[in-house]
mmCIF file of C-alpha atoms in Angstrom:
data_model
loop_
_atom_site.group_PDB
_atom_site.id
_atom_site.type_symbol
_atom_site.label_atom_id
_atom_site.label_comp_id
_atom_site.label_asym_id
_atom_site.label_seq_id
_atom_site.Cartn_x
_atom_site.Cartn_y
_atom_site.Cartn_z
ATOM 1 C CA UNK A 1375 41.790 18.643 58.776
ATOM 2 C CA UNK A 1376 43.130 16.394 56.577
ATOM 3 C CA UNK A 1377 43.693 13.326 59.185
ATOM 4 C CA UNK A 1378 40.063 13.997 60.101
ATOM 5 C CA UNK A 1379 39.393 13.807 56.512
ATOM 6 C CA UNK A 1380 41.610 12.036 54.895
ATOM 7 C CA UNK A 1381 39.599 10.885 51.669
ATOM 8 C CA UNK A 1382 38.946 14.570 51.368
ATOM 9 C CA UNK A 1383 41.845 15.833 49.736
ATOM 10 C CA UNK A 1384 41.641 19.145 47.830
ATOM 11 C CA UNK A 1385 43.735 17.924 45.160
ATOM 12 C CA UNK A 1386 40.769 15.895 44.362
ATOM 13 C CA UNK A 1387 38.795 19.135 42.880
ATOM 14 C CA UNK A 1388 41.727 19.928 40.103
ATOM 15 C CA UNK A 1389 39.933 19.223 36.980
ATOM 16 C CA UNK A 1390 41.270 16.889 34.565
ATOM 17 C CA UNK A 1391 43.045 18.481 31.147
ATOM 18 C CA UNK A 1392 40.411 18.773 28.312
ATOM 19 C CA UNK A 1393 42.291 16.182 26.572
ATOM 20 C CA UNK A 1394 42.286 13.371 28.700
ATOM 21 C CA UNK A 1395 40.868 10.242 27.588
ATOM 22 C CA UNK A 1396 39.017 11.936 24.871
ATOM 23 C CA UNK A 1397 37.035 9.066 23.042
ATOM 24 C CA UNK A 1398 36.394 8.929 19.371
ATOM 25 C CA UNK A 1399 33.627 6.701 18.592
ATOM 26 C CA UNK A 1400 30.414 7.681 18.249
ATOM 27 C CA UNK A 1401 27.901 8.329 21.216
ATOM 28 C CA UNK A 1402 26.632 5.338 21.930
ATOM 29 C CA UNK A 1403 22.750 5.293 23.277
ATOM 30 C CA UNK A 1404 20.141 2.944 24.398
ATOM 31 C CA UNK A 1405 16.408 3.682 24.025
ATOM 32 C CA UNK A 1406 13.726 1.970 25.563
ATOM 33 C CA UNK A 1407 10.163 2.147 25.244
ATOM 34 C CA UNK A 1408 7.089 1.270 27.389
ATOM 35 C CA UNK A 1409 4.617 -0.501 25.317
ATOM 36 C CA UNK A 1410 4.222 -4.162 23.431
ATOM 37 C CA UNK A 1411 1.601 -2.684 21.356
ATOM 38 C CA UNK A 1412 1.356 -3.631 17.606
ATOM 39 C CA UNK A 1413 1.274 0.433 16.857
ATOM 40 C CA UNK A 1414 3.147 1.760 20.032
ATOM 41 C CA UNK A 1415 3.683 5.060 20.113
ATOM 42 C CA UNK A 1416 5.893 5.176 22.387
ATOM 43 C CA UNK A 1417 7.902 3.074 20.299
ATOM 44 C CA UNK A 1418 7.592 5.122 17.333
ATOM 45 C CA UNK A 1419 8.461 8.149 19.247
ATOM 46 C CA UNK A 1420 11.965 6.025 20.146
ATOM 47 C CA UNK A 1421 12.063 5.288 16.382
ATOM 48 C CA UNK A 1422 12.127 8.938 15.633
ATOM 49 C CA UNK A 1423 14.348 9.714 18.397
ATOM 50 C CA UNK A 1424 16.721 6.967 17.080
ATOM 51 C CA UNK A 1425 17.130 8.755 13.381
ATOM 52 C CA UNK A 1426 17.666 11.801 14.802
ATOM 53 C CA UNK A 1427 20.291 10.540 17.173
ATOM 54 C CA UNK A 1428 21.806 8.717 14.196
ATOM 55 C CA UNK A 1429 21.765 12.273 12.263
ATOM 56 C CA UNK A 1430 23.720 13.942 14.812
ATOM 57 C CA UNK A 1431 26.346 11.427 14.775
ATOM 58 C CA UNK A 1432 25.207 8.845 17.808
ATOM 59 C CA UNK A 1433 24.936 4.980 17.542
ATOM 60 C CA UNK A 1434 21.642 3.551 18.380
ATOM 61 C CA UNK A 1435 20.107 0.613 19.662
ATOM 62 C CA UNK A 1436 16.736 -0.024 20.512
ATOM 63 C CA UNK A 1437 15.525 -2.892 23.398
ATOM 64 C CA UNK A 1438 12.190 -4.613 22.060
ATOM 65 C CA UNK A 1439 11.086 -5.113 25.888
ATOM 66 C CA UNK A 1440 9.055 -8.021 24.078
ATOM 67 C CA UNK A 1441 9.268 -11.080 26.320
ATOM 68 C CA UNK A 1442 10.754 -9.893 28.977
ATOM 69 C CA UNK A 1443 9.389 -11.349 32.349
ATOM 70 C CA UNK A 1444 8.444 -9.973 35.529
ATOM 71 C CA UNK A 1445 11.383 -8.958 37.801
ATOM 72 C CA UNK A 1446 12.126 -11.578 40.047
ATOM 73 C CA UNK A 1447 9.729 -14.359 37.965
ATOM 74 C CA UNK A 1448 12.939 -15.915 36.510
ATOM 75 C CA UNK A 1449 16.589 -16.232 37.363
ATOM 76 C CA UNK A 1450 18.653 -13.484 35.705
ATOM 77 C CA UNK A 1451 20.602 -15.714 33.197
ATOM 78 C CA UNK A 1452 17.241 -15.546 30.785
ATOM 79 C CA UNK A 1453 18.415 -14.109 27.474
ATOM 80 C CA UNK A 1454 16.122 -11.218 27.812
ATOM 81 C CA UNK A 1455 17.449 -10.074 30.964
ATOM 82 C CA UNK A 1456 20.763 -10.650 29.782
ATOM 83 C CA UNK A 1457 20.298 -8.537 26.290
ATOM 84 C CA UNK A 1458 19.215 -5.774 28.544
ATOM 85 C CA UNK A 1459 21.986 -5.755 30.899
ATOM 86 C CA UNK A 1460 24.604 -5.885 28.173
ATOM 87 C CA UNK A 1461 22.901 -3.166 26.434
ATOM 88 C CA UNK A 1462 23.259 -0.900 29.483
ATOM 89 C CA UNK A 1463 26.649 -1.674 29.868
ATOM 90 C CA UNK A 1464 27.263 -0.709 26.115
ATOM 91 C CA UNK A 1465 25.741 2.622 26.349
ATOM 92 C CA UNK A 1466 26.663 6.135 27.148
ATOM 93 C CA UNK A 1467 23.380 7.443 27.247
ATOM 94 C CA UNK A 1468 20.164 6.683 27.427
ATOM 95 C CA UNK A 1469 16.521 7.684 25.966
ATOM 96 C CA UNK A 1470 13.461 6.483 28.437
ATOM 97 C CA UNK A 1471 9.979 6.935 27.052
ATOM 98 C CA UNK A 1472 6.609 5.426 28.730
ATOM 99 C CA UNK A 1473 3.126 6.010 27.820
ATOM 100 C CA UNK A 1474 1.061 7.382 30.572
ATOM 101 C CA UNK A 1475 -0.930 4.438 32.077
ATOM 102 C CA UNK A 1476 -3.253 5.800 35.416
ATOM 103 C CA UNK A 1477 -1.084 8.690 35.486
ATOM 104 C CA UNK A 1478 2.038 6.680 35.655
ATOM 105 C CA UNK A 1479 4.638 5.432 33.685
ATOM 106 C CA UNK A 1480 3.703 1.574 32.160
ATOM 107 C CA UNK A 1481 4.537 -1.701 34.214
ATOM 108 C CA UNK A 1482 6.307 -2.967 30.918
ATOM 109 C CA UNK A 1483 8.691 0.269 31.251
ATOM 110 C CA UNK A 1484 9.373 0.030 35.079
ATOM 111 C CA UNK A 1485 9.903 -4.108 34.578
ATOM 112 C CA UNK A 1486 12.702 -2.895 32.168
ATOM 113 C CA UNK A 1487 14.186 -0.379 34.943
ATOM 114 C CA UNK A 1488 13.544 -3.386 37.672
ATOM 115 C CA UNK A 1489 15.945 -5.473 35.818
ATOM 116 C CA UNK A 1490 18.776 -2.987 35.848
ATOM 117 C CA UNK A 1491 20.567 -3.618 38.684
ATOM 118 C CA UNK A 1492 22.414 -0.212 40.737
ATOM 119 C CA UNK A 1493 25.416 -2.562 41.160
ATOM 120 C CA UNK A 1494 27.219 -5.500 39.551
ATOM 121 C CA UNK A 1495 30.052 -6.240 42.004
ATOM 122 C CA UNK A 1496 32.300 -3.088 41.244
ATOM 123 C CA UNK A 1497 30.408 -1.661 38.300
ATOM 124 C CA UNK A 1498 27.447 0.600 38.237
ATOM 125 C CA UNK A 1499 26.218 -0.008 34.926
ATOM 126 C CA UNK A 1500 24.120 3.327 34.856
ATOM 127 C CA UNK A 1501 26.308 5.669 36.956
ATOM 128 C CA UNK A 1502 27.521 8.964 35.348
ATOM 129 C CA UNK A 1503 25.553 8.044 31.766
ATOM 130 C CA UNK A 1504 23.470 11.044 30.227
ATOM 131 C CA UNK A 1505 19.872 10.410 30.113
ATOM 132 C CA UNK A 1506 16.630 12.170 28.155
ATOM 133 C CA UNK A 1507 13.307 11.666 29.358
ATOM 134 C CA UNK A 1508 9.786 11.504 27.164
ATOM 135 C CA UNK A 1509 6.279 10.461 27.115
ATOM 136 C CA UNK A 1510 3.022 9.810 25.004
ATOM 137 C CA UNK A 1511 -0.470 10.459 25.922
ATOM 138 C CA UNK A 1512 -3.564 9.646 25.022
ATOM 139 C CA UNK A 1513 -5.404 12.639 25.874
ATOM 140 C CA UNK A 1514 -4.630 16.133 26.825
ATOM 141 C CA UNK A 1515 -0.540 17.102 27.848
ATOM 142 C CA UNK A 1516 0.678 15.713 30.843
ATOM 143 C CA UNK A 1517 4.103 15.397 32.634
ATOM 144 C CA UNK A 1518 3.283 13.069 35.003
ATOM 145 C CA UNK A 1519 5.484 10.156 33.717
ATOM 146 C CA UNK A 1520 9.047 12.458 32.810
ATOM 147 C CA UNK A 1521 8.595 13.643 36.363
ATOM 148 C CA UNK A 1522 8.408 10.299 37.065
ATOM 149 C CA UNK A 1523 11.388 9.255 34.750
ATOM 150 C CA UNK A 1524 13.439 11.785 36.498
ATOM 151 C CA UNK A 1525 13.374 10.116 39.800
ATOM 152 C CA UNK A 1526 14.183 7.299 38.508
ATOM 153 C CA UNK A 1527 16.699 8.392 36.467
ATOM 154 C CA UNK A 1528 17.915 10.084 39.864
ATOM 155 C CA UNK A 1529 17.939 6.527 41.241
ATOM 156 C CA UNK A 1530 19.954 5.188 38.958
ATOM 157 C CA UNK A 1531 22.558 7.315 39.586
ATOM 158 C CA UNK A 1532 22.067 8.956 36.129
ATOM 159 C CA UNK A 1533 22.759 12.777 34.194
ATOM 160 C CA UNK A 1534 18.955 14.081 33.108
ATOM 161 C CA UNK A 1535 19.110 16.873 30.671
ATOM 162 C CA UNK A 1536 17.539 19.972 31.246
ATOM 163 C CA UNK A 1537 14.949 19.138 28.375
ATOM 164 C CA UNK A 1538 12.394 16.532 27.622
ATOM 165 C CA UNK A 1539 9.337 15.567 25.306
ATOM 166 C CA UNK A 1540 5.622 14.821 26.383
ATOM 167 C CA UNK A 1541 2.995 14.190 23.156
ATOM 168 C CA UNK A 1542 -0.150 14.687 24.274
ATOM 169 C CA UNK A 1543 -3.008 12.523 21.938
ATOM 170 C CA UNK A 1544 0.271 11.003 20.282
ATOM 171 C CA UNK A 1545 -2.531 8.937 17.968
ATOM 172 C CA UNK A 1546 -2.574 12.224 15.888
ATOM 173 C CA UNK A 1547 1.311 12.562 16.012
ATOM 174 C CA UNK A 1548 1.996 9.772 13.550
ATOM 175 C CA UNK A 1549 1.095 8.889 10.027
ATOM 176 C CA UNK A 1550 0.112 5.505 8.740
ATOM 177 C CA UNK A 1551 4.054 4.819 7.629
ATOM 178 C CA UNK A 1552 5.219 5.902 11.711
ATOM 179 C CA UNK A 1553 6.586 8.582 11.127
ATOM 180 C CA UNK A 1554 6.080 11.753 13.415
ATOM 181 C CA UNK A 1555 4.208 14.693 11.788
ATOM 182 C CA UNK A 1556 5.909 17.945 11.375
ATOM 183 C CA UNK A 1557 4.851 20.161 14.461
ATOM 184 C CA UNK A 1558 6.030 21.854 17.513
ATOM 185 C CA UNK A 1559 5.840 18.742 19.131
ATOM 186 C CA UNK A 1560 8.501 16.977 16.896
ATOM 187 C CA UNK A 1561 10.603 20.106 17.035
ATOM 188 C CA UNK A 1562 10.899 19.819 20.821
ATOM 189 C CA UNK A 1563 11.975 15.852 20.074
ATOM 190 C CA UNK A 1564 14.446 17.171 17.945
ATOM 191 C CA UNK A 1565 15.722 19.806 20.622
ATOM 192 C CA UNK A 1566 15.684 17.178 23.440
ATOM 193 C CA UNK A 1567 18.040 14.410 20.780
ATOM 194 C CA UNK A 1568 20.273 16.945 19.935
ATOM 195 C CA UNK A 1569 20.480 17.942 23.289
ATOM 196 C CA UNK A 1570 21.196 14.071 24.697
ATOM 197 C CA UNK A 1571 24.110 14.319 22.425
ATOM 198 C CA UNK A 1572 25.824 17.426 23.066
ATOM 199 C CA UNK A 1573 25.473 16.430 26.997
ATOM 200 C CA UNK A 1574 26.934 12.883 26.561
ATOM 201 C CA UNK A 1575 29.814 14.379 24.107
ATOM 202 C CA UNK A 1576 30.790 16.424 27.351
ATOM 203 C CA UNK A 1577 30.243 14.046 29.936
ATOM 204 C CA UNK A 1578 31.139 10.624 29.004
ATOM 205 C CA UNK A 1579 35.081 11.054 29.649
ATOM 206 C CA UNK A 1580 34.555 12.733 32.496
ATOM 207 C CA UNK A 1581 32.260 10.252 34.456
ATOM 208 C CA UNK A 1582 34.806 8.681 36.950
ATOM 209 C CA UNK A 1583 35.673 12.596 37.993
ATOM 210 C CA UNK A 1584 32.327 13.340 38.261
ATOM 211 C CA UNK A 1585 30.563 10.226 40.184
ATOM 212 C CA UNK A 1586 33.783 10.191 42.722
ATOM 213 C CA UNK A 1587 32.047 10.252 46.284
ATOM 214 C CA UNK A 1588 33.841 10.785 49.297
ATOM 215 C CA UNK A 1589 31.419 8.604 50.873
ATOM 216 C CA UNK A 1590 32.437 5.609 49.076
ATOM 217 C CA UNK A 1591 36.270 6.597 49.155
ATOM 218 C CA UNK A 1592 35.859 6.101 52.976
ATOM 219 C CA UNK A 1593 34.215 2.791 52.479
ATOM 220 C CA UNK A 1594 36.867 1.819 50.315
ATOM 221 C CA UNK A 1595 39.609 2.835 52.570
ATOM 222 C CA UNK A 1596 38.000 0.916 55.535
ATOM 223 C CA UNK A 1597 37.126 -2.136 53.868
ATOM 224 C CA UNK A 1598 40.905 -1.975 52.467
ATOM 225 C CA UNK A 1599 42.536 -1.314 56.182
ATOM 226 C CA UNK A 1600 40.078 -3.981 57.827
ATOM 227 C CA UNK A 1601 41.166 -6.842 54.946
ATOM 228 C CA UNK A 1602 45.162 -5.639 56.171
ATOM 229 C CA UNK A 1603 44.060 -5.896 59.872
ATOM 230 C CA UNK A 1604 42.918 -9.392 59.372
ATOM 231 C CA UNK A 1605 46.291 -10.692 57.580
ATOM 232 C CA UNK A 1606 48.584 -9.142 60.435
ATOM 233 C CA UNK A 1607 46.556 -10.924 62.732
#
């Protein structure tokens, strides 16, 4: 079985000791929003979500998607692409939240996804990171964009927590100074931040154990025995 197999040893199952590699600094997540509004609120929610991050112990930063062009409309070098990218690479978990536009997420949040790339040579920038999902509506409750968010998130090759926030007429959500009203609503924002955390405290030292595909083990091998085929040739 195992010449058949041979990137499919069982060894490769042992979990690694608790201890291993067990980083110290805080959590480090990346929250972006889906709206260049004045008074976003999908960018207040992210605001919200940011201090409670930063209360349970998390670095923050937030990507103004302000100026950021069209996928594709300019090379990737431009400095907005390029703050994005770097951001990604910097965090260990992510917050995505969109305003429901036509029943779907916004084109400025999907531009932002567009720009992420699944690969950069070796590195998948979003593989194995821990993700939380939300939305804002204008009207009445929907889920249409986290369902959304999830398959992206799926996509991108990402951990979605079990929990996630949808604020349904989000105009009556905020006060003049942007800050989320107390209600059940904010309660579940605080339940899906602390939540984020606890998931990317678990996972984030564990990603290269968890992502390993035996799929891409065999490419690796092949690749590896073709380049040795070619030298002895």
């Amino acid at each position: 079985m195992s010449e058949q197999l041979p990137n499919l040893d069982p060894s490769l199952f042992d979990l690694p000791p608790a201890t291993v590699r067990t980083s110290e600094h805080k959590p480090r997540i990346l929250l972006l929003y889906g709206s260049t509004r004045e008074r976003s609120f999908s960018r207040l929610l992210v605001e919200e979500a940011a201090r409670l991050l930063q209360h349970f112990g998390a670095e923050t930063r937030i990507f103004n998607p302000s100026g950021l062009p069209l996928p594709d409309d300019v090379p990737v070098e431009h400095h907005k692409v390029q703050e994005l990218r770097d951001l990604v690479f910097w965090s260990e978990g992510q917050v995505w939240c969109s305003p429901e536009r036509h029943g779907a997420l916004s084109a400025v949040f999907k531009a932002q996804i567009d720009w992420i790339p699944l690969a950069l040579g070796a590195v998948r920038p979003t593989q194995g990171k821990t993700l939380a999902v939300m939305q804002v509506c204008g009207g009445s409750q929907s889920f249409n964009v986290v369902n959304q968010l999830r398959v992206l998130g799926r996509w991108m090759r990402m951990f979605t927590i079990p929990n996630q926030s949808s604020v349904p007429k989000a105009y009556l959500e905020f006060d003049d100074a942007g800050r989320m009203k107390p209600s059940a609503y904010y309660d579940r924002v605080v339940d899906v931040m602390e939540e984020l955390v606890k998931f990317t405290l678990l996972l984030r030292d564990r990603q290269e154990y968890l992502v390993d595909r035996y799929s891409e083990r065999k490419e690796s091998a092949e690749q590896l025995s073709a380049r040795v085929n070619q030298r002895s040739i």
